[in-house]
Amino acid sequence: MFVHNKRLQYTVRVAAPNPGLANLLLEQFGGPQGELAAACRYFTQAVGEDDPGRKDLLFDIATEELSHLEIIGSIVAMLNKGAKGQLAEAVQSEAELYRSLTGGGNDSHTTALLYGGGPALTNSAGVPWTAAYIDTIGEPTADLRSNIAAEARAKIVYERLINVTDDPGIKEALGFLMTREIAHQKSFEKALHSIQPNFPQGKLPGVPEFTNVYYNMSSGNDARGPWNDGSDWKFVEDPQPAVDGGDGLATVDVSADDIEVLKAMASRTASDTSTDLTTGADLGAGQA
Ligand code: MN
Ligand code: MN
């Protein structure tokens, strides 16, 4: 059951309307690293989770992300307050209204013009939100890693948004939202490591002869570091196909009937290597 508390999780104090900034903040409302994506990601994982600890954690964080969605949406709504009334009531001249919406070279068509000042479920470029942003695979040792990465990306987007606004109240609220993504990363990391073992993901181990091998797939200025050097690694300087020791060819057994069909197709589409025709847009049309 969800019950709505009428107050926000964090107080929002916006100094003045700014439709351009509202547009940028939509990135965390309806963008891939935004709060709706985070809420839906953890909510669906929570519903499918059987472990009581992880289920509770995922529902708590999903619910908090909805609270963040409410905060960021409220900031967008405040930033559009002026534009919303002006667009609806047309009290200014056209030129003045145009300037107020596009002042400073901003592009506020999604928040202001298209959605009339309401927070839209789009990213900052106006691309509609999609469930394809959520990459849940249904295995906690993989999903928790993906969740950590999603929180890391959200943290970075908040940091960039903080850097483009000089409104102290918005900076403070965004700082809270950014910080919560750090806390969520910590919880997900602890939850991941409370599953032992958690690497590699799933149940099947890797094939031993390929698990600790680094293939040097280029030549010249090869960098060495802990990712390919040391006792963990066998560094293969000049890998040759096929690394399994086989002939490196792709084969399949097909039925006799299919062999006949494939032969017919090969014969019909065979290249005649003896021809040297003049080609253009149409065969024989002239020299290019
Ligand atoms: Mn959040
Ligand atoms: Mn989060």
PDB file of N, CA and C in Angstrom, residues 2 35-51 54-63 65-66 129-140 143-144 146-147 188:
ATOM      1  N   PHE A   2       0.501   2.224  -0.766  1.00  0.00           N
ATOM      2  CA  PHE A   2       1.207   3.494  -0.748  1.00  0.00           C
ATOM      3  C   PHE A   2       0.267   4.574  -0.195  1.00  0.00           C
ATOM      4  N   GLU A  35      14.681  10.026 -11.669  1.00  0.00           N
ATOM      5  CA  GLU A  35      14.054   9.439 -10.482  1.00  0.00           C
ATOM      6  C   GLU A  35      12.947   8.447 -10.827  1.00  0.00           C
ATOM      7  N   LEU A  36      12.201   8.684 -11.913  1.00  0.00           N
ATOM      8  CA  LEU A  36      11.159   7.709 -12.278  1.00  0.00           C
ATOM      9  C   LEU A  36      11.805   6.386 -12.688  1.00  0.00           C
ATOM     10  N   ALA A  37      12.881   6.491 -13.468  1.00  0.00           N
ATOM     11  CA  ALA A  37      13.589   5.269 -13.884  1.00  0.00           C
ATOM     12  C   ALA A  37      14.100   4.529 -12.651  1.00  0.00           C
ATOM     13  N   ALA A  38      14.663   5.274 -11.687  1.00  0.00           N
ATOM     14  CA  ALA A  38      15.184   4.645 -10.468  1.00  0.00           C
ATOM     15  C   ALA A  38      14.044   3.988  -9.690  1.00  0.00           C
ATOM     16  N   ALA A  39      12.938   4.714  -9.504  1.00  0.00           N
ATOM     17  CA  ALA A  39      11.807   4.179  -8.736  1.00  0.00           C
ATOM     18  C   ALA A  39      11.270   2.896  -9.376  1.00  0.00           C
ATOM     19  N   CYS A  40      11.088   2.916 -10.690  1.00  0.00           N
ATOM     20  CA  CYS A  40      10.525   1.747 -11.389  1.00  0.00           C
ATOM     21  C   CYS A  40      11.509   0.578 -11.377  1.00  0.00           C
ATOM     22  N   ARG A  41      12.783   0.889 -11.496  1.00  0.00           N
ATOM     23  CA  ARG A  41      13.839  -0.132 -11.446  1.00  0.00           C
ATOM     24  C   ARG A  41      13.762  -0.902 -10.122  1.00  0.00           C
ATOM     25  N   TYR A  42      13.752  -0.179  -9.015  1.00  0.00           N
ATOM     26  CA  TYR A  42      13.790  -0.853  -7.709  1.00  0.00           C
ATOM     27  C   TYR A  42      12.428  -1.427  -7.333  1.00  0.00           C
ATOM     28  N   PHE A  43      11.358  -0.768  -7.769  1.00  0.00           N
ATOM     29  CA  PHE A  43      10.017  -1.271  -7.452  1.00  0.00           C
ATOM     30  C   PHE A  43       9.801  -2.635  -8.093  1.00  0.00           C
ATOM     31  N   THR A  44      10.150  -2.754  -9.368  1.00  0.00           N
ATOM     32  CA  THR A  44       9.934  -4.035 -10.051  1.00  0.00           C
ATOM     33  C   THR A  44      10.860  -5.109  -9.489  1.00  0.00           C
ATOM     34  N   GLN A  45      12.084  -4.719  -9.127  1.00  0.00           N
ATOM     35  CA  GLN A  45      12.985  -5.700  -8.516  1.00  0.00           C
ATOM     36  C   GLN A  45      12.449  -6.153  -7.158  1.00  0.00           C
ATOM     37  N   ALA A  46      11.877  -5.201  -6.407  1.00  0.00           N
ATOM     38  CA  ALA A  46      11.337  -5.528  -5.081  1.00  0.00           C
ATOM     39  C   ALA A  46      10.170  -6.506  -5.193  1.00  0.00           C
ATOM     40  N   VAL A  47       9.279  -6.253  -6.144  1.00  0.00           N
ATOM     41  CA  VAL A  47       8.113  -7.126  -6.307  1.00  0.00           C
ATOM     42  C   VAL A  47       8.564  -8.556  -6.608  1.00  0.00           C
ATOM     43  N   GLY A  48       9.605  -8.687  -7.401  1.00  0.00           N
ATOM     44  CA  GLY A  48      10.072 -10.020  -7.795  1.00  0.00           C
ATOM     45  C   GLY A  48      11.035 -10.667  -6.815  1.00  0.00           C
ATOM     46  N   GLU A  49      11.477  -9.947  -5.807  1.00  0.00           N
ATOM     47  CA  GLU A  49      12.501 -10.439  -4.876  1.00  0.00           C
ATOM     48  C   GLU A  49      11.892 -11.327  -3.791  1.00  0.00           C
ATOM     49  N   ASP A  50      12.571 -12.448  -3.469  1.00  0.00           N
ATOM     50  CA  ASP A  50      12.094 -13.347  -2.404  1.00  0.00           C
ATOM     51  C   ASP A  50      12.852 -13.168  -1.101  1.00  0.00           C
ATOM     52  N   ASP A  51      14.088 -12.687  -1.181  1.00  0.00           N
ATOM     53  CA  ASP A  51      14.874 -12.511   0.042  1.00  0.00           C
ATOM     54  C   ASP A  51      14.280 -11.350   0.848  1.00  0.00           C
ATOM     55  N   ARG A  54      16.490  -8.007   1.092  1.00  0.00           N
ATOM     56  CA  ARG A  54      16.610  -7.256  -0.166  1.00  0.00           C
ATOM     57  C   ARG A  54      15.263  -6.689  -0.594  1.00  0.00           C
ATOM     58  N   LYS A  55      14.184  -7.459  -0.349  1.00  0.00           N
ATOM     59  CA  LYS A  55      12.845  -6.974  -0.724  1.00  0.00           C
ATOM     60  C   LYS A  55      12.548  -5.657  -0.004  1.00  0.00           C
ATOM     61  N   ASP A  56      12.826  -5.645   1.300  1.00  0.00           N
ATOM     62  CA  ASP A  56      12.566  -4.447   2.100  1.00  0.00           C
ATOM     63  C   ASP A  56      13.432  -3.278   1.623  1.00  0.00           C
ATOM     64  N   LEU A  57      14.718  -3.560   1.391  1.00  0.00           N
ATOM     65  CA  LEU A  57      15.657  -2.528   0.914  1.00  0.00           C
ATOM     66  C   LEU A  57      15.174  -1.927  -0.411  1.00  0.00           C
ATOM     67  N   LEU A  58      14.788  -2.809  -1.348  1.00  0.00           N
ATOM     68  CA  LEU A  58      14.390  -2.336  -2.675  1.00  0.00           C
ATOM     69  C   LEU A  58      13.095  -1.523  -2.611  1.00  0.00           C
ATOM     70  N   PHE A  59      12.137  -1.970  -1.781  1.00  0.00           N
ATOM     71  CA  PHE A  59      10.892  -1.189  -1.644  1.00  0.00           C
ATOM     72  C   PHE A  59      11.167   0.167  -0.977  1.00  0.00           C
ATOM     73  N   ASP A  60      12.047   0.165   0.031  1.00  0.00           N
ATOM     74  CA  ASP A  60      12.367   1.437   0.704  1.00  0.00           C
ATOM     75  C   ASP A  60      13.004   2.419  -0.279  1.00  0.00           C
ATOM     76  N   ILE A  61      13.963   1.933  -1.061  1.00  0.00           N
ATOM     77  CA  ILE A  61      14.660   2.854  -1.969  1.00  0.00           C
ATOM     78  C   ILE A  61      13.742   3.247  -3.130  1.00  0.00           C
ATOM     79  N   ALA A  62      12.930   2.301  -3.627  1.00  0.00           N
ATOM     80  CA  ALA A  62      11.969   2.645  -4.693  1.00  0.00           C
ATOM     81  C   ALA A  62      11.043   3.761  -4.216  1.00  0.00           C
ATOM     82  N   THR A  63      10.569   3.633  -2.997  1.00  0.00           N
ATOM     83  CA  THR A  63       9.646   4.638  -2.447  1.00  0.00           C
ATOM     84  C   THR A  63      10.359   5.975  -2.254  1.00  0.00           C
ATOM     85  N   GLU A  65      12.824   7.001  -4.080  1.00  0.00           N
ATOM     86  CA  GLU A  65      13.030   7.579  -5.411  1.00  0.00           C
ATOM     87  C   GLU A  65      11.757   8.297  -5.889  1.00  0.00           C
ATOM     88  N   LEU A  66      10.595   7.748  -5.522  1.00  0.00           N
ATOM     89  CA  LEU A  66       9.340   8.447  -5.853  1.00  0.00           C
ATOM     90  C   LEU A  66       9.270   9.792  -5.125  1.00  0.00           C
ATOM     91  N   TRP A 129      10.004   9.464 -21.716  1.00  0.00           N
ATOM     92  CA  TRP A 129      10.495   8.403 -20.827  1.00  0.00           C
ATOM     93  C   TRP A 129      10.118   7.040 -21.392  1.00  0.00           C
ATOM     94  N   THR A 130      10.978   6.041 -21.183  1.00  0.00           N
ATOM     95  CA  THR A 130      10.677   4.695 -21.639  1.00  0.00           C
ATOM     96  C   THR A 130      11.137   3.666 -20.622  1.00  0.00           C
ATOM     97  N   ALA A 131      10.373   2.584 -20.506  1.00  0.00           N
ATOM     98  CA  ALA A 131      10.752   1.484 -19.610  1.00  0.00           C
ATOM     99  C   ALA A 131      12.025   0.799 -20.081  1.00  0.00           C
ATOM    100  N   ALA A 132      12.443   1.081 -21.326  1.00  0.00           N
ATOM    101  CA  ALA A 132      13.697   0.502 -21.826  1.00  0.00           C
ATOM    102  C   ALA A 132      14.909   1.037 -21.066  1.00  0.00           C
ATOM    103  N   TYR A 133      14.725   2.102 -20.266  1.00  0.00           N
ATOM    104  CA  TYR A 133      15.827   2.595 -19.438  1.00  0.00           C
ATOM    105  C   TYR A 133      16.192   1.588 -18.341  1.00  0.00           C
ATOM    106  N   ILE A 134      15.263   0.666 -18.047  1.00  0.00           N
ATOM    107  CA  ILE A 134      15.470  -0.253 -16.911  1.00  0.00           C
ATOM    108  C   ILE A 134      16.011  -1.578 -17.425  1.00  0.00           C
ATOM    109  N   ASP A 135      17.171  -1.972 -16.884  1.00  0.00           N
ATOM    110  CA  ASP A 135      17.872  -3.129 -17.441  1.00  0.00           C
ATOM    111  C   ASP A 135      17.904  -4.333 -16.494  1.00  0.00           C
ATOM    112  N   THR A 136      16.896  -4.428 -15.625  1.00  0.00           N
ATOM    113  CA  THR A 136      16.819  -5.533 -14.664  1.00  0.00           C
ATOM    114  C   THR A 136      16.846  -6.888 -15.366  1.00  0.00           C
ATOM    115  N   ILE A 137      17.666  -7.817 -14.815  1.00  0.00           N
ATOM    116  CA  ILE A 137      17.829  -9.131 -15.427  1.00  0.00           C
ATOM    117  C   ILE A 137      17.312 -10.252 -14.517  1.00  0.00           C
ATOM    118  N   GLY A 138      16.931  -9.888 -13.270  1.00  0.00           N
ATOM    119  CA  GLY A 138      16.317 -10.885 -12.390  1.00  0.00           C
ATOM    120  C   GLY A 138      17.295 -11.787 -11.659  1.00  0.00           C
ATOM    121  N   GLU A 139      18.549 -11.374 -11.539  1.00  0.00           N
ATOM    122  CA  GLU A 139      19.571 -12.101 -10.757  1.00  0.00           C
ATOM    123  C   GLU A 139      20.232 -11.044  -9.874  1.00  0.00           C
ATOM    124  N   PRO A 140      20.067 -11.179  -8.546  1.00  0.00           N
ATOM    125  CA  PRO A 140      20.492 -10.066  -7.673  1.00  0.00           C
ATOM    126  C   PRO A 140      21.969  -9.696  -7.787  1.00  0.00           C
ATOM    127  N   ASP A 143      21.840  -7.542 -10.885  1.00  0.00           N
ATOM    128  CA  ASP A 143      20.998  -6.346 -10.734  1.00  0.00           C
ATOM    129  C   ASP A 143      21.573  -5.355  -9.726  1.00  0.00           C
ATOM    130  N   LEU A 144      22.145  -5.859  -8.635  1.00  0.00           N
ATOM    131  CA  LEU A 144      22.694  -4.924  -7.647  1.00  0.00           C
ATOM    132  C   LEU A 144      23.874  -4.154  -8.233  1.00  0.00           C
ATOM    133  N   SER A 146      24.175  -3.388 -11.417  1.00  0.00           N
ATOM    134  CA  SER A 146      23.572  -2.421 -12.331  1.00  0.00           C
ATOM    135  C   SER A 146      22.964  -1.256 -11.550  1.00  0.00           C
ATOM    136  N   ASN A 147      22.365  -1.573 -10.391  1.00  0.00           N
ATOM    137  CA  ASN A 147      21.792  -0.520  -9.547  1.00  0.00           C
ATOM    138  C   ASN A 147      22.876   0.441  -9.061  1.00  0.00           C
ATOM    139  N   PHE A 188      23.354  -0.688  -1.729  1.00  0.00           N
ATOM    140  CA  PHE A 188      23.357  -1.743  -2.760  1.00  0.00           C
ATOM    141  C   PHE A 188      24.666  -2.525  -2.736  1.00  0.00           C
TER     142      PHE A 188
END
